[in-house]
Each structure stands twice: as structure tokens, then as C-alpha cells.
XYZ file of C-alpha atoms in Angstrom:
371
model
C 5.038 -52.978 -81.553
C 2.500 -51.388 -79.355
C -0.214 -53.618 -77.910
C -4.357 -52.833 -78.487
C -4.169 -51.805 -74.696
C -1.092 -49.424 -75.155
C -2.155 -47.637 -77.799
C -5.474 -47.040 -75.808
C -3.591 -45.647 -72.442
C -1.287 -43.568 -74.875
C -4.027 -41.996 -77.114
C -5.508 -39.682 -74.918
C -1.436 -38.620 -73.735
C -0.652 -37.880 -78.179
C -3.744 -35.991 -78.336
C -3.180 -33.843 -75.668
C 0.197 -33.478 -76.801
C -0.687 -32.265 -80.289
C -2.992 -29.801 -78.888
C -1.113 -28.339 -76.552
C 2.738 -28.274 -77.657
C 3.221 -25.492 -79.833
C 3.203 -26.347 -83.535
C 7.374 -25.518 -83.826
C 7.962 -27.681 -81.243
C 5.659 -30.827 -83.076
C 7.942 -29.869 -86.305
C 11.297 -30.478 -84.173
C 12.435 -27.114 -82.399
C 14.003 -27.684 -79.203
C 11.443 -27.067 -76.180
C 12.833 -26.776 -72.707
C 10.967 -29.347 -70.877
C 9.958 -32.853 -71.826
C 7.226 -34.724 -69.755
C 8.554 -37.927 -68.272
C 7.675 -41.423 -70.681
C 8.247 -44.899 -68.946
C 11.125 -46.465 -70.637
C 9.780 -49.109 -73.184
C 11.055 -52.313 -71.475
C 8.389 -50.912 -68.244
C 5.302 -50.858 -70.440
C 5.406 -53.275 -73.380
C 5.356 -56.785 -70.897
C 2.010 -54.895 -69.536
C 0.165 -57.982 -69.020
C 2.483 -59.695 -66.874
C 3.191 -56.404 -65.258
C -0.157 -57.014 -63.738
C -0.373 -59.906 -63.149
C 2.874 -59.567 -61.087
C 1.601 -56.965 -59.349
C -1.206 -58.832 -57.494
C -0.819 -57.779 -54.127
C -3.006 -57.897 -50.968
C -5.669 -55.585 -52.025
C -5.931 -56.986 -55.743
C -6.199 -60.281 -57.832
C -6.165 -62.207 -54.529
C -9.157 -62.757 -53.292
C -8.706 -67.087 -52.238
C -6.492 -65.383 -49.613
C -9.433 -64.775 -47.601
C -11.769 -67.398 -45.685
C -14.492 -65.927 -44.289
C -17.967 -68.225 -45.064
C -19.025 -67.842 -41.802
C -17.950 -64.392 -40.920
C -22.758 -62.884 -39.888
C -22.985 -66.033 -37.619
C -20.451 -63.714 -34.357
C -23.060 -60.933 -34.946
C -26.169 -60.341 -32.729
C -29.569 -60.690 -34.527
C -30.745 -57.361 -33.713
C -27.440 -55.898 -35.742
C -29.153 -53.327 -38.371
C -28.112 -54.454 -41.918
C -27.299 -50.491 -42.120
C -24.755 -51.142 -39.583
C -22.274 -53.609 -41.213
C -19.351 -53.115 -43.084
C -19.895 -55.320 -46.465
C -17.520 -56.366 -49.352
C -19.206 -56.681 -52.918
C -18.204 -57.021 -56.241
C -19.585 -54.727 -59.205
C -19.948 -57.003 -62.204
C -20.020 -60.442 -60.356
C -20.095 -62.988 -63.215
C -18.138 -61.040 -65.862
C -14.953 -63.554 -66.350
C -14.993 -63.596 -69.966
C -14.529 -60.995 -73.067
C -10.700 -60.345 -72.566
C -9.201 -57.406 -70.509
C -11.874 -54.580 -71.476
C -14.529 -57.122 -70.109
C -13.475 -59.154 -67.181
C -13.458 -57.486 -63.921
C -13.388 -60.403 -61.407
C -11.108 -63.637 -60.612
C -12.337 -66.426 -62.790
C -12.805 -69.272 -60.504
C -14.703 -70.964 -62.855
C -18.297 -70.639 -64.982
C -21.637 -71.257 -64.801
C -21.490 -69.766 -60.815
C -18.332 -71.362 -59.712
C -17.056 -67.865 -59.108
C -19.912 -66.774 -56.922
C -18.835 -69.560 -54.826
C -15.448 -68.310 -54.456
C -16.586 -65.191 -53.427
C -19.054 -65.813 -50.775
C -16.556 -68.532 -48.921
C -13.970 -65.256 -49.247
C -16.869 -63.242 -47.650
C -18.304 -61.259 -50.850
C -21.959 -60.753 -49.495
C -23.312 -58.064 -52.335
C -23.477 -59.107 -55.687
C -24.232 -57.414 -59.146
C -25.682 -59.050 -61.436
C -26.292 -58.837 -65.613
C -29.077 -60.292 -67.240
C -30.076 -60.666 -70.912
C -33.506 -61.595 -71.832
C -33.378 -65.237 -73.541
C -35.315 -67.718 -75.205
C -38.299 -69.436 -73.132
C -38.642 -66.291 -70.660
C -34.888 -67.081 -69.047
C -31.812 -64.365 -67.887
C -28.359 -65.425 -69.087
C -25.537 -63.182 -67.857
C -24.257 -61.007 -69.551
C -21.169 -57.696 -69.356
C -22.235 -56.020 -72.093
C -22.122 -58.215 -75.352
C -20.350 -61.120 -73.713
C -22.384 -64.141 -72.233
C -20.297 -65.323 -69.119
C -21.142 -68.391 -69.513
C -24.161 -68.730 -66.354
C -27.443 -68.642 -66.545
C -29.727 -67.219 -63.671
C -30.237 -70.557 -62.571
C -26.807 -70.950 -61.925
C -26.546 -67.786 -59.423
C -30.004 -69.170 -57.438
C -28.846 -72.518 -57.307
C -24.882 -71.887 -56.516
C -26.130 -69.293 -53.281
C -29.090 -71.476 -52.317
C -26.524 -74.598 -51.809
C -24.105 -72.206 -49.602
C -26.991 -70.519 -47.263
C -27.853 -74.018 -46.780
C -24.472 -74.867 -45.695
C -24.085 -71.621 -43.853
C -27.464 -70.855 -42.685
C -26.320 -67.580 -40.974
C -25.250 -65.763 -43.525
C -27.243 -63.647 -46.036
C -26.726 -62.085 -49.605
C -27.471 -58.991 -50.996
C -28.242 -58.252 -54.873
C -28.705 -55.693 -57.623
C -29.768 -56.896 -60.619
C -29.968 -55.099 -64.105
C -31.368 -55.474 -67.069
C -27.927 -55.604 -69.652
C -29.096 -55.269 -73.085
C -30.062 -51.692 -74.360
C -29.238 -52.382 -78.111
C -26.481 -49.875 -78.204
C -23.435 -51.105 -79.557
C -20.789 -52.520 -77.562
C -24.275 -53.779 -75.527
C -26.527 -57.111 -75.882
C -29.809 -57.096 -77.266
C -32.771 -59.539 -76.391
C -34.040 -62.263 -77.875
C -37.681 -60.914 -79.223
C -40.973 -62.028 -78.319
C -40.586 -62.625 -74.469
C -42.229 -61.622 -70.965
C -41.053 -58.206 -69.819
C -38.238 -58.313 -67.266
C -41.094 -58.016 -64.296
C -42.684 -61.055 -65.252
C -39.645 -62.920 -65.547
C -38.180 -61.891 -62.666
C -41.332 -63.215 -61.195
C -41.233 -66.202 -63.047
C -37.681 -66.783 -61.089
C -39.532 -66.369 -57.837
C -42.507 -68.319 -58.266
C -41.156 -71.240 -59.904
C -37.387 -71.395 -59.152
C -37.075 -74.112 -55.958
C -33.477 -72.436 -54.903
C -35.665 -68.612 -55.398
C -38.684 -70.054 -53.527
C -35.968 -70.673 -50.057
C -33.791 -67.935 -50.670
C -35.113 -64.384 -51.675
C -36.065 -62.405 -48.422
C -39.796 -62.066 -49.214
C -40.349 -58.184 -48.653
C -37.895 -57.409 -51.103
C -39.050 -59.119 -54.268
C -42.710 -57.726 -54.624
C -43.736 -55.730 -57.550
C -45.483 -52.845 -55.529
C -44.526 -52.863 -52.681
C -40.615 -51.833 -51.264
C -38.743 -53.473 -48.520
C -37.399 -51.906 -44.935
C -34.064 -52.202 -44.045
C -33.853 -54.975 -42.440
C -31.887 -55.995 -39.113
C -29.301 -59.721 -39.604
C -31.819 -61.752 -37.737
C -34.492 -61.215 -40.267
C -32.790 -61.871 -43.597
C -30.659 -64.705 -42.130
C -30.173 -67.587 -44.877
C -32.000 -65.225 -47.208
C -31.016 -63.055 -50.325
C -32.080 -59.238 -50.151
C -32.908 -57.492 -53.466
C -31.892 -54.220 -53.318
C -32.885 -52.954 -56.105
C -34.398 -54.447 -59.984
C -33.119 -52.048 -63.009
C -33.825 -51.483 -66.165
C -31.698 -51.598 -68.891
C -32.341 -48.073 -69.393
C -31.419 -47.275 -65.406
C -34.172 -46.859 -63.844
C -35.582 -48.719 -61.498
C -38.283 -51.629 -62.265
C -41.553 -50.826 -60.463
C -41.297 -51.240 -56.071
C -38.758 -54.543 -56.191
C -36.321 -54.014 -53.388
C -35.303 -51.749 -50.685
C -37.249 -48.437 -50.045
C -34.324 -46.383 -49.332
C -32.469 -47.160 -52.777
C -35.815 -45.728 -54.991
C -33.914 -42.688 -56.213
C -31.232 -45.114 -57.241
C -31.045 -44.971 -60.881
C -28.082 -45.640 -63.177
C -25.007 -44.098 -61.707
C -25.208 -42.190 -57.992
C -27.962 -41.722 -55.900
C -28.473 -40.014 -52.051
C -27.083 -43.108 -50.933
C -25.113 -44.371 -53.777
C -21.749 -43.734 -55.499
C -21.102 -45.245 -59.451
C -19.357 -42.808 -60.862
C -18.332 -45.594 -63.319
C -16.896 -43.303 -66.187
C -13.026 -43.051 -65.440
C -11.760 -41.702 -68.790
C -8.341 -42.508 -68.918
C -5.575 -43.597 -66.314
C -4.789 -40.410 -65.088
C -8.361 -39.965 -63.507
C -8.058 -42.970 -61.626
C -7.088 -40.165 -59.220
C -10.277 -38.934 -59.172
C -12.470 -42.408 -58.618
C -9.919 -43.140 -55.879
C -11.431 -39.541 -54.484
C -14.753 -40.187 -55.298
C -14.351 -43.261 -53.236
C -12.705 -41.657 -49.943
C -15.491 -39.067 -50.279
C -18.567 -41.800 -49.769
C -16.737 -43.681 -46.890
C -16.716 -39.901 -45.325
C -20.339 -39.396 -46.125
C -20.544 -43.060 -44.837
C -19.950 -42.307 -41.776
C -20.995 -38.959 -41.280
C -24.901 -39.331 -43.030
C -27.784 -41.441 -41.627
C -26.524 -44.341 -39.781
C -30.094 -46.146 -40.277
C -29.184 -45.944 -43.832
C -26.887 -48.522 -46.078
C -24.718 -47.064 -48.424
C -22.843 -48.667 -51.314
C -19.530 -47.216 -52.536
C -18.156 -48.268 -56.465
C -14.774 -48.721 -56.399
C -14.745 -50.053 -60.159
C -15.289 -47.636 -63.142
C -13.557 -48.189 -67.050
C -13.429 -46.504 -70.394
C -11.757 -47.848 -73.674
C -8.461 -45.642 -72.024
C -9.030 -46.851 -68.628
C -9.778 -50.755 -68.423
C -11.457 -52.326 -65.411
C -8.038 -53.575 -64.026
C -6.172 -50.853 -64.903
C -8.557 -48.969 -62.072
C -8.294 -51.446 -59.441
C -4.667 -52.319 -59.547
C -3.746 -48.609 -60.644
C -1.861 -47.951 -64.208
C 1.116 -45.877 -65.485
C 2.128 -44.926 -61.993
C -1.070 -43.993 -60.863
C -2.019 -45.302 -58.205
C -5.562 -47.818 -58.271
C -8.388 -47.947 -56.252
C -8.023 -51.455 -53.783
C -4.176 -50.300 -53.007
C -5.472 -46.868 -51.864
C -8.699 -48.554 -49.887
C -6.424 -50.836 -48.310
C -3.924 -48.308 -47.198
C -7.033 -45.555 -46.658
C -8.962 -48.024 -43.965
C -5.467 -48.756 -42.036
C -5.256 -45.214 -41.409
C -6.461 -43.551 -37.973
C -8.003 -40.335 -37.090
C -4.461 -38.614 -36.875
C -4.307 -38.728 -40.667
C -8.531 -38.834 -41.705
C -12.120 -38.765 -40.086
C -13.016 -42.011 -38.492
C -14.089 -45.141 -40.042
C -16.561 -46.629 -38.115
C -18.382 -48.445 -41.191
C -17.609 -48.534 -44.518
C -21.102 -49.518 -45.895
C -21.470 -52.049 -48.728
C -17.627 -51.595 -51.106
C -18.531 -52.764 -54.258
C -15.052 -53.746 -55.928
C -13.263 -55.157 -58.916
C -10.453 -57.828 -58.537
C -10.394 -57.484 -54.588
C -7.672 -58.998 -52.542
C -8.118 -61.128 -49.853
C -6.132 -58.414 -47.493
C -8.587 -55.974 -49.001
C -12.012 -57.893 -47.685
C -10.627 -58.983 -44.498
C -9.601 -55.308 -43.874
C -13.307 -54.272 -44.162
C -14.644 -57.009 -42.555
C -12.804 -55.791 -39.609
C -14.806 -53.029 -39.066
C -17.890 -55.439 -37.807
C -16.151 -56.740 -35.073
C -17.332 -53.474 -32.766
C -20.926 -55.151 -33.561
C -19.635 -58.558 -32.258
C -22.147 -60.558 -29.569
């Protein structure tokens, strides 16, 4: 018997099929070519095929151990400059396959930590308005099990342990209502004020955020390592409707509504496996424009994108004999120039399931900017 998640790779493949085959040919006439199917005993164990297939650019991220990796680099090294791993959808461990899109290390934050000691230094963050004014996190209509305490608290106690080191952040507003989305417990602040609540009350907020960056009217410069140092950056506040919330973060990113911006790729819809192909391109593209655009400038490449046909693993690892995203980053950043243009940066890679070959591989990239 099929499973949930191969009926939803092999809808899209029927419907084409029925549309496109010639109505003798549905009813049984012989037609001279048949597309290739994976035979049965290759896509039924689907789960563990995955899980097998954790390699060194996916589902093996504890391979890498780099807490410490800002403290080599000069003070006067432009934040623009670096090469940065991230993860889209930090916190979302929990909802099953169509939900999760990172390692579960453990809740309430625990996975944060994993990250940053791997050397995840961008994070993405969901937040549901909740009772008393707080953010819970949220992917959609599953609470991870975290609060927003839980991310301040769980980054405060590593900068203070690796005072070198900073974090950057997006945060958005989850909840639009929609279904298959979260909606917000009534009667509270707006998510301004609460964010502000965070910052003006929070003792882990009050050491942490990098104080240009978390002002309601007024945006942040891009900052060089020495100034944000043991701090976290906000890069930009959204709404849950994408846009973004008044001036809170970075200047450059204030075009940067849902999806892409000048210096932003989320192309986040990847309708079925077979456009993996695409988001894979999508992603080489922005690495070129990377390092070809404004070099005072930071840019942040998605790597994840999902659909009910295409789940968040399926993209990363690669599905159906497509190939995914990290295996083709991985092999795309060991290249040299005799195959692509040079890689001199790859700007802030914002990833699902990473491997710890994966973020060491684009942490290598900084050591040109090594004191």
C-alpha cells in the first residue's frame, strides 16, 4: 500500500499522465514508449531510504565543531564579507515530515544550541502571538515546543561562553489565519510592542541584541565583526502578511518582503520533486550574483523550499532521482573556475537539514579574511 508521502510525489506524475497520454493508450492500446517507474521495493521503504542516505551535506550536522570559528577574523572584517551558514525554519522539529526541516537535538532551544556549536550563525525564527503578550514558535500550525524565551536565553548563555561570536536573525510573524497556518490568541499587544516588550524587559535581550538593529524607526548599517561581537543582529522583523514591521533591522534588507528581494533569494514554492531542479538553479544563480553584485552588501541565499508534492527533506536530500539542494551545494562550492565563476563568498546559505561537510565547506571560504 502506498504511503501519505507516495501518493503525494506520484500525484502530480498520474495527472500529467492522464492529460497527456492519448485516451487509447489510458484504455490499454499498446504505446511505443513507457517512461521509466522505480521498481516498488526502491520507493515503498522511503523513510529509511532517507534516513540512509544522510551523507556529508545532509542530516549531519554534529559532524561539525565550529563554536569558535569569528574569534581568527580581524575586527574590521565587514559582516558583508563573510561566508555564513543558516538555517530557514530554525526551531521547526515537530509536525511529522511535511513540518520538520531541521535535526531535532532537542526542544525548548536545545537545537539552537546544536547549531551554533556546529557554526549556524543566521537563524529564522516563527512566532505566534500568545497569552500575556509572549511569542511561542511556531511552523505553521505546529508549536515546536520553545518559547521566545527559550531562543534569548539558549544564545545569550553561548555568546557568553563564546564572546566572539555573533548571531544573526529574521524573525516573522507565523500566524495569518489561513489554514494549514496558526492564528493568535486575541486581545494582545501588536507584534511591535511585543517585540519591544522582549527588548526592554528580557535580561538575556537586554545583553544580546546589537542595539542599532532593534529600533522601531530607525534601520541599522551593516555592520563590520568588531561591532556586533557577542551581540545578535536583527535583520529584519516581518509580518505575518510579509512585509516588513516598521524600521527594525538592517537598512539594506527594507525591500525584503515575503519571498526575494534585491538582495534576497526564497523562492520557497518547489511544486513537486522534479523542480527541485530548478531551486537547486535558483540557488547557483544567487551565489553568482553573490559574488558578482555589491560586495558592501550581505546577501542571503534559500536553499529550502516545499509543497504538499515536494516535502522539506525531499528538497534538501533530493527525491526520486533528482538530485537535492545540500548534495549539489556541496559538490557546487568544491568546484573551481575551470568548471564555474569564482566563489569568493557565498553570503549568508540559509539551509534545511545541513551536513556537517556542508557548513564546514562554506565556512572555508572566510579563511582569505583570516588575521
Amino acid at each position: 500500500m502506498l504511503s501519505l508521502r507516495q501518493a503525494m510525489h506520484s500525484f502530480p506524475l498520474a495527472l500529467a499522465f492522464l492529460l497527456l497520454v492519448p485516451a487509447p493508450a489510458v484504455l490499454g492500446e499498446p504505446v511505443p514508449y513507457r517512461p521509466y517507474r522505480p521498481p516498488v521495493e526502491q520507493t515503498i521503504p522511503y523513510r529509511r531510504e532517507l534516513e540512509r542516505r544522510a551523507d556529508d551535506s545532509y542530516r549531519t550536522l554534529s559532524t561539525a565543531v565550529n563554536p569558535d570559528w569569528m574569534k581568527k577574523l580581524p575586527d574590521s572584517t565587514p559582516l558583508a564579507s563573510l561566508s555564513i551558514p543558516g538555517t530557514h525554519e530554525s526551531m521547526a522539529l515537530f509536525g511529522g515530515d511535511l513540518t520538520q526541516c531541521q535535526e531535532n537535538f532537542g526542544a525548548s532551544g536545545d537545537s539552537l544550541v546544536a547549531q551554533l556549536n556546529a557554526g549556524i550563525r543566521m537563524f529564522d525564527i516563527r512566532v505566534r502571538i500568545e497569552t500575556d503578550n509572549k511569542f511561542v514558535i511556531h511552523h505553521g500550525a505546529v508549536y515546536q515546543n520553545a518559547n521566545f524565551d527559550d531562543v534569548l536565553n539558549k544564545i545569550d548563555s553561548f555568546l557568553a561562553a563564546h564572546p566572539a561570536e555573533a548571531v544573526l536573525m529574521r524573525i516573522e510573524h507565523a500566524c495569518t489565519g489561513k489554514i494549514g497556518s496558526c492564528t493568535d490568541i486575541s486581545g494582545q499587544k501588536s507584534l511591535a510592542d511585543i517585540f519591544d516588550m522582549y527588548r526592554d524587559n528580557s535580561p538575556a535581550a537586554q545583553r544580546r541584541w546589537w542595539k542599532p538593529s532593534v529600533q522601531r524607526d530607525s534601520a541599522a548599517p551593516n555592520p563590520n565583526l568588531g561591532d556586533i561581537r557577542g551581540k545578535i543582529v536583527l535583520v529584519v522583523l516581518h509580518e505575518n502578511n510579509g512585509g516588513r514591521t516598521n524600521q527594525y533591522g538592517m537598512a539594506q534588507f527594507s525591500g525584503w518582503s515575503s519571498g526575494n528581494s534585491d538582495f534576497v533569494q526564497d523562492n520557497y514554492n518547489v511544486p513537486n520533486t522534479g523542480a527541485i531542479a530548478t531551486k537547486r538553479d535558483q540557488v547557483r544563480r544567487f551565489l553568482d550574483k553573490t559574488n558578482s553584485g555589491d560586495q558592501t552588501k550581505l546577501y542571503i541565499n534559500f536553499c529550502s523550499g516545499s509543497s504538499l508534492f515536494a516535502w522539506p527533506d525531499d528538497v534538501a536530500a533530493g527525491a526520486l532521482g533528482t538530485q537535492g539542494v545540500n548534495p549539489f551545494l556541496l559538490i557546487y562550492l568544491g568546484q573551481g573556475t575551470d568548471v564555474h565563476a569564482e566563489v569568493h563568498r557565498t553570503g549568508v546559505m540559509m539551509m534545511d537539514f545541513p551536513g556537517g561537510v556542508l557548513v564546514n565547506k562554506i565556512l572555508s571560504f572566510n579563511n582569505r579574511l583570516a588575521a
